[in-house]
PDB file of C-alpha atoms in Angstrom:
ATOM      1  CA  SER A   8     -43.899  59.427 -41.482  1.00  0.00           C
ATOM      2  CA  SER A   9     -41.112  57.209 -40.153  1.00  0.00           C
ATOM      3  CA  GLU A  10     -41.390  54.571 -42.875  1.00  0.00           C
ATOM      4  CA  LEU A  11     -38.481  53.751 -45.167  1.00  0.00           C
ATOM      5  CA  THR A  12     -39.087  52.395 -48.665  1.00  0.00           C
ATOM      6  CA  GLN A  13     -36.594  50.341 -50.648  1.00  0.00           C
ATOM      7  CA  ASP A  14     -36.821  48.622 -54.021  1.00  0.00           C
ATOM      8  CA  PRO A  15     -37.208  44.888 -53.365  1.00  0.00           C
ATOM      9  CA  ALA A  16     -34.558  43.854 -55.858  1.00  0.00           C
ATOM     10  CA  VAL A  17     -31.732  45.384 -57.875  1.00  0.00           C
ATOM     11  CA  SER A  18     -29.182  43.757 -60.164  1.00  0.00           C
ATOM     12  CA  VAL A  19     -25.767  44.850 -61.403  1.00  0.00           C
ATOM     13  CA  ALA A  20     -23.224  43.418 -63.786  1.00  0.00           C
ATOM     14  CA  LEU A  21     -19.941  42.346 -62.262  1.00  0.00           C
ATOM     15  CA  GLY A  22     -17.568  45.307 -62.027  1.00  0.00           C
ATOM     16  CA  GLN A  23     -20.226  47.929 -62.684  1.00  0.00           C
ATOM     17  CA  THR A  24     -21.640  50.532 -60.325  1.00  0.00           C
ATOM     18  CA  VAL A  25     -24.969  50.142 -58.608  1.00  0.00           C
ATOM     19  CA  ARG A  26     -27.045  52.467 -56.467  1.00  0.00           C
ATOM     20  CA  ILE A  27     -29.485  51.156 -53.878  1.00  0.00           C
ATOM     21  CA  THR A  28     -31.996  53.720 -52.675  1.00  0.00           C
ATOM     22  CA  CYS A  29     -34.045  54.315 -49.554  1.00  0.00           C
ATOM     23  CA  GLN A  30     -36.873  56.850 -49.332  1.00  0.00           C
ATOM     24  CA  GLY A  31     -38.418  58.358 -46.253  1.00  0.00           C
ATOM     25  CA  ASP A  32     -39.366  61.720 -44.798  1.00  0.00           C
ATOM     26  CA  SER A  33     -37.099  61.172 -41.779  1.00  0.00           C
ATOM     27  CA  LEU A  34     -34.082  61.141 -44.080  1.00  0.00           C
ATOM     28  CA  ARG A  35     -34.526  64.864 -44.623  1.00  0.00           C
ATOM     29  CA  ARG A  36     -33.574  65.310 -40.990  1.00  0.00           C
ATOM     30  CA  TYR A  37     -31.483  62.319 -39.970  1.00  0.00           C
ATOM     31  CA  TYR A  38     -28.586  60.375 -41.372  1.00  0.00           C
ATOM     32  CA  THR A  39     -29.257  56.827 -42.444  1.00  0.00           C
ATOM     33  CA  SER A  40     -27.118  53.747 -42.106  1.00  0.00           C
ATOM     34  CA  TRP A  41     -26.803  50.687 -44.260  1.00  0.00           C
ATOM     35  CA  TYR A  42     -26.487  47.033 -43.318  1.00  0.00           C
ATOM     36  CA  GLN A  43     -25.443  44.168 -45.563  1.00  0.00           C
ATOM     37  CA  GLN A  44     -26.844  40.723 -44.855  1.00  0.00           C
ATOM     38  CA  LYS A  45     -25.799  37.540 -46.597  1.00  0.00           C
ATOM     39  CA  PRO A  46     -27.911  34.368 -46.402  1.00  0.00           C
ATOM     40  CA  GLY A  47     -27.757  32.716 -43.021  1.00  0.00           C
ATOM     41  CA  GLN A  48     -25.600  35.454 -41.528  1.00  0.00           C
ATOM     42  CA  ALA A  49     -26.104  38.379 -39.204  1.00  0.00           C
ATOM     43  CA  PRO A  50     -26.255  41.867 -40.686  1.00  0.00           C
ATOM     44  CA  VAL A  51     -23.054  43.857 -41.050  1.00  0.00           C
ATOM     45  CA  LEU A  52     -22.871  47.644 -40.785  1.00  0.00           C
ATOM     46  CA  VAL A  53     -21.350  49.026 -44.002  1.00  0.00           C
ATOM     47  CA  ILE A  54     -22.145  52.764 -43.906  1.00  0.00           C
ATOM     48  CA  TYR A  55     -23.188  55.122 -41.117  1.00  0.00           C
ATOM     49  CA  GLY A  56     -23.440  58.841 -40.524  1.00  0.00           C
ATOM     50  CA  LYS A  57     -22.868  61.153 -43.435  1.00  0.00           C
ATOM     51  CA  ASN A  58     -20.709  58.593 -45.278  1.00  0.00           C
ATOM     52  CA  THR A  59     -18.524  56.631 -42.873  1.00  0.00           C
ATOM     53  CA  ARG A  60     -17.343  53.080 -43.398  1.00  0.00           C
ATOM     54  CA  PRO A  61     -16.543  50.920 -40.371  1.00  0.00           C
ATOM     55  CA  SER A  62     -13.131  49.344 -40.277  1.00  0.00           C
ATOM     56  CA  GLY A  63     -12.833  46.521 -42.778  1.00  0.00           C
ATOM     57  CA  ILE A  64     -15.524  47.722 -45.178  1.00  0.00           C
ATOM     58  CA  PRO A  65     -14.126  48.203 -48.698  1.00  0.00           C
ATOM     59  CA  ASP A  66     -14.010  51.710 -50.075  1.00  0.00           C
ATOM     60  CA  ARG A  67     -16.172  50.709 -53.027  1.00  0.00           C
ATOM     61  CA  PHE A  68     -19.111  51.246 -50.640  1.00  0.00           C
ATOM     62  CA  SER A  69     -20.291  54.824 -50.207  1.00  0.00           C
ATOM     63  CA  GLY A  70     -23.390  56.621 -49.009  1.00  0.00           C
ATOM     64  CA  SER A  71     -25.157  59.852 -49.863  1.00  0.00           C
ATOM     65  CA  THR A  72     -28.472  61.608 -49.282  1.00  0.00           C
ATOM     66  CA  SER A  73     -30.504  64.019 -51.351  1.00  0.00           C
ATOM     67  CA  GLY A  74     -33.717  65.295 -49.866  1.00  0.00           C
ATOM     68  CA  SER A  75     -35.741  62.330 -48.648  1.00  0.00           C
ATOM     69  CA  THR A  76     -33.695  59.737 -50.560  1.00  0.00           C
ATOM     70  CA  ALA A  77     -30.579  58.025 -49.257  1.00  0.00           C
ATOM     71  CA  SER A  78     -28.388  55.978 -51.536  1.00  0.00           C
ATOM     72  CA  LEU A  79     -25.822  53.261 -51.077  1.00  0.00           C
ATOM     73  CA  SER A  80     -23.446  53.054 -54.005  1.00  0.00           C
ATOM     74  CA  ILE A  81     -21.161  50.170 -54.803  1.00  0.00           C
ATOM     75  CA  THR A  82     -18.485  51.117 -57.326  1.00  0.00           C
ATOM     76  CA  GLY A  83     -17.130  48.091 -59.137  1.00  0.00           C
ATOM     77  CA  ALA A  84     -19.518  45.526 -57.678  1.00  0.00           C
ATOM     78  CA  GLN A  85     -18.008  42.177 -56.773  1.00  0.00           C
ATOM     79  CA  ALA A  86     -19.650  38.769 -56.594  1.00  0.00           C
ATOM     80  CA  ASP A  87     -19.168  38.921 -52.827  1.00  0.00           C
ATOM     81  CA  ASP A  88     -21.441  41.975 -52.674  1.00  0.00           C
ATOM     82  CA  GLU A  89     -24.492  39.895 -53.542  1.00  0.00           C
ATOM     83  CA  ALA A  90     -26.641  40.249 -50.449  1.00  0.00           C
ATOM     84  CA  ASP A  91     -29.642  41.965 -48.904  1.00  0.00           C
ATOM     85  CA  TYR A  92     -29.155  45.594 -47.964  1.00  0.00           C
ATOM     86  CA  PHE A  93     -31.195  47.395 -45.316  1.00  0.00           C
ATOM     87  CA  CYS A  94     -31.303  51.124 -44.667  1.00  0.00           C
ATOM     88  CA  THR A  95     -32.234  52.560 -41.280  1.00  0.00           C
ATOM     89  CA  SER A  96     -33.367  55.723 -39.640  1.00  0.00           C
ATOM     90  CA  ARG A  97     -34.287  56.793 -36.128  1.00  0.00           C
ATOM     91  CA  ASP A  98     -37.233  58.396 -34.399  1.00  0.00           C
ATOM     92  CA  THR A  99     -37.399  61.963 -33.138  1.00  0.00           C
ATOM     93  CA  SER A 100     -36.884  61.208 -29.431  1.00  0.00           C
ATOM     94  CA  GLY A 101     -33.087  61.207 -29.389  1.00  0.00           C
ATOM     95  CA  ASN A 102     -33.199  57.854 -27.576  1.00  0.00           C
ATOM     96  CA  PRO A 103     -31.974  54.601 -29.095  1.00  0.00           C
ATOM     97  CA  SER A 104     -34.368  53.462 -31.804  1.00  0.00           C
ATOM     98  CA  VAL A 105     -33.986  51.789 -35.163  1.00  0.00           C
ATOM     99  CA  ILE A 106     -36.361  51.920 -38.078  1.00  0.00           C
ATOM    100  CA  PHE A 107     -35.454  49.496 -40.847  1.00  0.00           C
ATOM    101  CA  GLY A 108     -36.309  49.741 -44.488  1.00  0.00           C
ATOM    102  CA  GLY A 109     -37.801  46.668 -46.114  1.00  0.00           C
ATOM    103  CA  GLY A 110     -34.517  45.637 -47.689  1.00  0.00           C
ATOM    104  CA  THR A 111     -33.141  45.329 -51.221  1.00  0.00           C
ATOM    105  CA  LYS A 112     -31.827  42.093 -52.632  1.00  0.00           C
ATOM    106  CA  LEU A 113     -28.774  42.814 -54.758  1.00  0.00           C
ATOM    107  CA  THR A 114     -27.900  40.328 -57.473  1.00  0.00           C
ATOM    108  CA  VAL A 115     -24.490  40.544 -59.130  1.00  0.00           C
ATOM    109  CA  LEU A 116     -24.685  39.147 -62.660  1.00  0.00           C
TER     110      LEU A 116
ATOM    111  CA  GLN S  17     -12.547  40.873 -29.743  1.00  0.00           C
ATOM    112  CA  LEU S  18     -16.092  41.463 -28.604  1.00  0.00           C
ATOM    113  CA  GLN S  19     -18.515  38.597 -29.194  1.00  0.00           C
ATOM    114  CA  LEU S  20     -22.215  38.232 -28.534  1.00  0.00           C
ATOM    115  CA  GLN S  21     -24.019  34.895 -28.206  1.00  0.00           C
ATOM    116  CA  GLU S  22     -27.756  34.364 -28.026  1.00  0.00           C
ATOM    117  CA  SER S  23     -29.174  31.452 -26.081  1.00  0.00           C
ATOM    118  CA  GLY S  24     -32.602  30.154 -25.179  1.00  0.00           C
ATOM    119  CA  PRO S  25     -35.345  27.726 -26.214  1.00  0.00           C
ATOM    120  CA  GLY S  26     -35.801  27.197 -29.924  1.00  0.00           C
ATOM    121  CA  LEU S  27     -39.448  26.270 -29.547  1.00  0.00           C
ATOM    122  CA  VAL S  28     -42.114  28.188 -27.641  1.00  0.00           C
ATOM    123  CA  LYS S  29     -45.813  27.402 -27.417  1.00  0.00           C
ATOM    124  CA  PRO S  30     -48.429  29.970 -28.457  1.00  0.00           C
ATOM    125  CA  SER S  31     -49.527  32.316 -25.650  1.00  0.00           C
ATOM    126  CA  GLU S  32     -46.378  31.556 -23.647  1.00  0.00           C
ATOM    127  CA  THR S  33     -43.337  33.760 -23.010  1.00  0.00           C
ATOM    128  CA  LEU S  34     -40.244  33.767 -25.196  1.00  0.00           C
ATOM    129  CA  SER S  35     -37.051  34.219 -23.176  1.00  0.00           C
ATOM    130  CA  LEU S  36     -33.599  34.754 -24.627  1.00  0.00           C
ATOM    131  CA  THR S  37     -30.254  35.748 -23.176  1.00  0.00           C
ATOM    132  CA  CYS S  38     -27.320  37.419 -24.866  1.00  0.00           C
ATOM    133  CA  THR S  39     -23.906  36.775 -23.347  1.00  0.00           C
ATOM    134  CA  VAL S  40     -21.213  39.353 -24.045  1.00  0.00           C
ATOM    135  CA  SER S  41     -17.590  38.216 -24.086  1.00  0.00           C
ATOM    136  CA  GLY S  42     -14.346  40.023 -24.838  1.00  0.00           C
ATOM    137  CA  GLY S  43     -15.597  43.259 -23.335  1.00  0.00           C
ATOM    138  CA  SER S  44     -17.721  44.729 -20.576  1.00  0.00           C
ATOM    139  CA  ILE S  45     -21.428  45.319 -20.937  1.00  0.00           C
ATOM    140  CA  SER S  46     -20.916  48.291 -18.606  1.00  0.00           C
ATOM    141  CA  SER S  47     -18.829  50.229 -21.165  1.00  0.00           C
ATOM    142  CA  GLY S  48     -20.278  53.709 -21.049  1.00  0.00           C
ATOM    143  CA  ASN S  49     -20.722  54.520 -24.714  1.00  0.00           C
ATOM    144  CA  TYR S  50     -22.500  51.339 -25.717  1.00  0.00           C
ATOM    145  CA  TYR S  51     -26.056  50.154 -25.628  1.00  0.00           C
ATOM    146  CA  TRP S  52     -27.331  46.625 -26.145  1.00  0.00           C
ATOM    147  CA  GLY S  53     -30.249  45.647 -28.336  1.00  0.00           C
ATOM    148  CA  TRP S  54     -32.398  42.963 -29.862  1.00  0.00           C
ATOM    149  CA  VAL S  55     -33.461  42.644 -33.492  1.00  0.00           C
ATOM    150  CA  ARG S  56     -35.543  39.924 -35.101  1.00  0.00           C
ATOM    151  CA  GLN S  57     -36.138  38.645 -38.613  1.00  0.00           C
ATOM    152  CA  PRO S  58     -39.132  36.458 -39.547  1.00  0.00           C
ATOM    153  CA  PRO S  59     -38.419  33.801 -42.177  1.00  0.00           C
ATOM    154  CA  GLY S  60     -37.895  35.412 -45.574  1.00  0.00           C
ATOM    155  CA  LYS S  61     -38.652  38.886 -44.275  1.00  0.00           C
ATOM    156  CA  GLY S  62     -36.854  42.032 -43.164  1.00  0.00           C
ATOM    157  CA  LEU S  63     -35.328  43.186 -39.904  1.00  0.00           C
ATOM    158  CA  GLU S  64     -37.315  44.548 -36.972  1.00  0.00           C
ATOM    159  CA  TRP S  65     -35.816  46.359 -34.005  1.00  0.00           C
ATOM    160  CA  ILE S  66     -37.282  45.054 -30.750  1.00  0.00           C
ATOM    161  CA  GLY S  67     -35.602  47.180 -28.113  1.00  0.00           C
ATOM    162  CA  THR S  68     -32.406  48.362 -26.467  1.00  0.00           C
ATOM    163  CA  ILE S  69     -30.986  48.656 -22.966  1.00  0.00           C
ATOM    164  CA  TYR S  70     -28.181  50.605 -21.308  1.00  0.00           C
ATOM    165  CA  TYR S  71     -26.120  48.963 -18.598  1.00  0.00           C
ATOM    166  CA  SER S  72     -27.788  51.223 -16.035  1.00  0.00           C
ATOM    167  CA  GLY S  73     -31.100  49.558 -16.864  1.00  0.00           C
ATOM    168  CA  ASN S  74     -32.666  52.282 -19.013  1.00  0.00           C
ATOM    169  CA  THR S  75     -34.753  50.641 -21.724  1.00  0.00           C
ATOM    170  CA  TYR S  76     -36.102  51.712 -25.087  1.00  0.00           C
ATOM    171  CA  TYR S  77     -38.688  49.673 -26.968  1.00  0.00           C
ATOM    172  CA  ASN S  78     -40.259  49.491 -30.406  1.00  0.00           C
ATOM    173  CA  PRO S  79     -43.715  51.006 -29.887  1.00  0.00           C
ATOM    174  CA  SER S  80     -45.317  48.154 -31.819  1.00  0.00           C
ATOM    175  CA  LEU S  81     -43.969  45.577 -29.344  1.00  0.00           C
ATOM    176  CA  LYS S  82     -43.700  47.636 -26.177  1.00  0.00           C
ATOM    177  CA  SER S  83     -46.721  46.097 -24.429  1.00  0.00           C
ATOM    178  CA  ARG S  84     -45.196  42.601 -24.649  1.00  0.00           C
ATOM    179  CA  VAL S  85     -41.452  43.203 -24.331  1.00  0.00           C
ATOM    180  CA  THR S  86     -39.119  43.398 -21.367  1.00  0.00           C
ATOM    181  CA  ILE S  87     -35.362  43.749 -21.729  1.00  0.00           C
ATOM    182  CA  SER S  88     -33.150  43.455 -18.672  1.00  0.00           C
ATOM    183  CA  VAL S  89     -29.434  43.482 -17.929  1.00  0.00           C
ATOM    184  CA  ASP S  90     -27.231  41.548 -15.515  1.00  0.00           C
ATOM    185  CA  THR S  91     -23.888  43.305 -15.372  1.00  0.00           C
ATOM    186  CA  SER S  92     -22.439  40.716 -12.979  1.00  0.00           C
ATOM    187  CA  LYS S  93     -22.885  38.045 -15.659  1.00  0.00           C
ATOM    188  CA  ASN S  94     -22.203  40.384 -18.601  1.00  0.00           C
ATOM    189  CA  GLN S  95     -25.571  39.437 -20.044  1.00  0.00           C
ATOM    190  CA  PHE S  96     -28.779  41.044 -21.174  1.00  0.00           C
ATOM    191  CA  SER S  97     -32.083  39.333 -21.760  1.00  0.00           C
ATOM    192  CA  LEU S  98     -35.297  39.535 -23.746  1.00  0.00           C
ATOM    193  CA  LYS S  99     -38.759  38.455 -22.675  1.00  0.00           C
ATOM    194  CA  LEU S 100     -41.661  38.560 -25.118  1.00  0.00           C
ATOM    195  CA  THR S 101     -45.032  37.591 -23.726  1.00  0.00           C
ATOM    196  CA  SER S 102     -48.160  36.126 -25.331  1.00  0.00           C
ATOM    197  CA  VAL S 103     -46.338  34.903 -28.403  1.00  0.00           C
ATOM    198  CA  THR S 104     -48.047  33.830 -31.601  1.00  0.00           C
ATOM    199  CA  ALA S 105     -46.826  32.294 -34.839  1.00  0.00           C
ATOM    200  CA  ALA S 106     -46.033  35.833 -36.019  1.00  0.00           C
ATOM    201  CA  ASP S 107     -43.222  35.936 -33.461  1.00  0.00           C
ATOM    202  CA  THR S 108     -41.407  33.077 -35.190  1.00  0.00           C
ATOM    203  CA  ALA S 109     -38.095  34.566 -36.265  1.00  0.00           C
ATOM    204  CA  VAL S 110     -34.347  34.620 -35.985  1.00  0.00           C
ATOM    205  CA  TYR S 111     -33.528  36.761 -32.962  1.00  0.00           C
ATOM    206  CA  TYR S 112     -30.271  38.703 -32.912  1.00  0.00           C
ATOM    207  CA  CYS S 113     -28.593  40.574 -30.113  1.00  0.00           C
ATOM    208  CA  ALA S 114     -26.318  43.450 -31.026  1.00  0.00           C
ATOM    209  CA  ARG S 115     -24.210  46.251 -29.601  1.00  0.00           C
ATOM    210  CA  HIS S 116     -25.111  49.844 -30.380  1.00  0.00           C
ATOM    211  CA  PHE S 117     -22.419  52.486 -30.340  1.00  0.00           C
ATOM    212  CA  LYS S 118     -23.529  56.045 -29.731  1.00  0.00           C
ATOM    213  CA  ILE S 119     -22.253  59.045 -31.675  1.00  0.00           C
ATOM    214  CA  GLN S 120     -23.329  62.645 -32.040  1.00  0.00           C
ATOM    215  CA  LEU S 121     -23.568  64.110 -35.523  1.00  0.00           C
ATOM    216  CA  THR S 122     -24.788  67.628 -36.313  1.00  0.00           C
ATOM    217  CA  GLY S 123     -26.513  67.906 -32.954  1.00  0.00           C
ATOM    218  CA  ASN S 124     -28.325  64.577 -33.074  1.00  0.00           C
ATOM    219  CA  TYR S 125     -27.492  61.312 -31.371  1.00  0.00           C
ATOM    220  CA  TYR S 126     -27.288  58.097 -33.386  1.00  0.00           C
ATOM    221  CA  TYR S 127     -27.037  54.509 -32.243  1.00  0.00           C
ATOM    222  CA  TYR S 128     -25.546  52.124 -34.770  1.00  0.00           C
ATOM    223  CA  MET S 129     -25.248  48.365 -34.351  1.00  0.00           C
ATOM    224  CA  ASP S 130     -21.681  47.351 -35.024  1.00  0.00           C
ATOM    225  CA  VAL S 131     -21.347  43.937 -33.377  1.00  0.00           C
ATOM    226  CA  TRP S 132     -23.975  41.239 -33.727  1.00  0.00           C
ATOM    227  CA  GLY S 133     -24.538  37.778 -32.437  1.00  0.00           C
ATOM    228  CA  LYS S 134     -25.012  34.968 -34.940  1.00  0.00           C
ATOM    229  CA  GLY S 135     -28.728  34.804 -34.196  1.00  0.00           C
ATOM    230  CA  THR S 136     -30.961  32.126 -32.772  1.00  0.00           C
ATOM    231  CA  THR S 137     -34.092  30.714 -34.365  1.00  0.00           C
ATOM    232  CA  VAL S 138     -37.250  30.715 -32.284  1.00  0.00           C
ATOM    233  CA  THR S 139     -40.315  28.897 -33.543  1.00  0.00           C
ATOM    234  CA  VAL S 140     -43.713  29.452 -32.002  1.00  0.00           C
ATOM    235  CA  SER S 141     -45.763  26.293 -32.366  1.00  0.00           C
ATOM    236  CA  SER S 142     -47.805  23.914 -30.292  1.00  0.00           C
TER     237      SER S 142
END
């Protein structure tokens, strides 16, 4: 199956660590990526590949995968991290394709 | 600095064709390692990949939309475009254009979207 499942909502206390998860069979084979989206804004790529942050993304963001579950961790969550987070995968063709997870709304308390 | 800008009608009637254009500035759409795509987001919902094009004209579509979607490129204008036919209210969404960069990791190719337009809202209503 190519579907990706995310918890609809997660909360974290300011300064604490939070893990946002993404489950899907394709993650056993392919790397995921993570996008952050704030209200009214376009998504922003925060993690891709094994655990690579694009330029400008704080190092408190990190990614990992175990079996069919990928995780985005935020160490020392900031108020500015409150956003929706979407994981992605790809199909088996090797051509450009994007499969999005349903998204997780992160609330920083 | 590369920028993408969506443009097109904000209101489309049911059964008609939605047409949007993405203008790329600050860089060439013909850059070899980049692809160009469309993503949409219905109100209050998640993201959906629509399709992607290479400057040569090769296209790749979401299977769920493939029968209604056409993406084209005009390298002379540094633009690429989306057409979605037979629209219904379910096609009401914010439509984003984005650049994919291509990398190879452990023998597989990946296409990540690193630059996005701000998005344009399209409402399907009579």
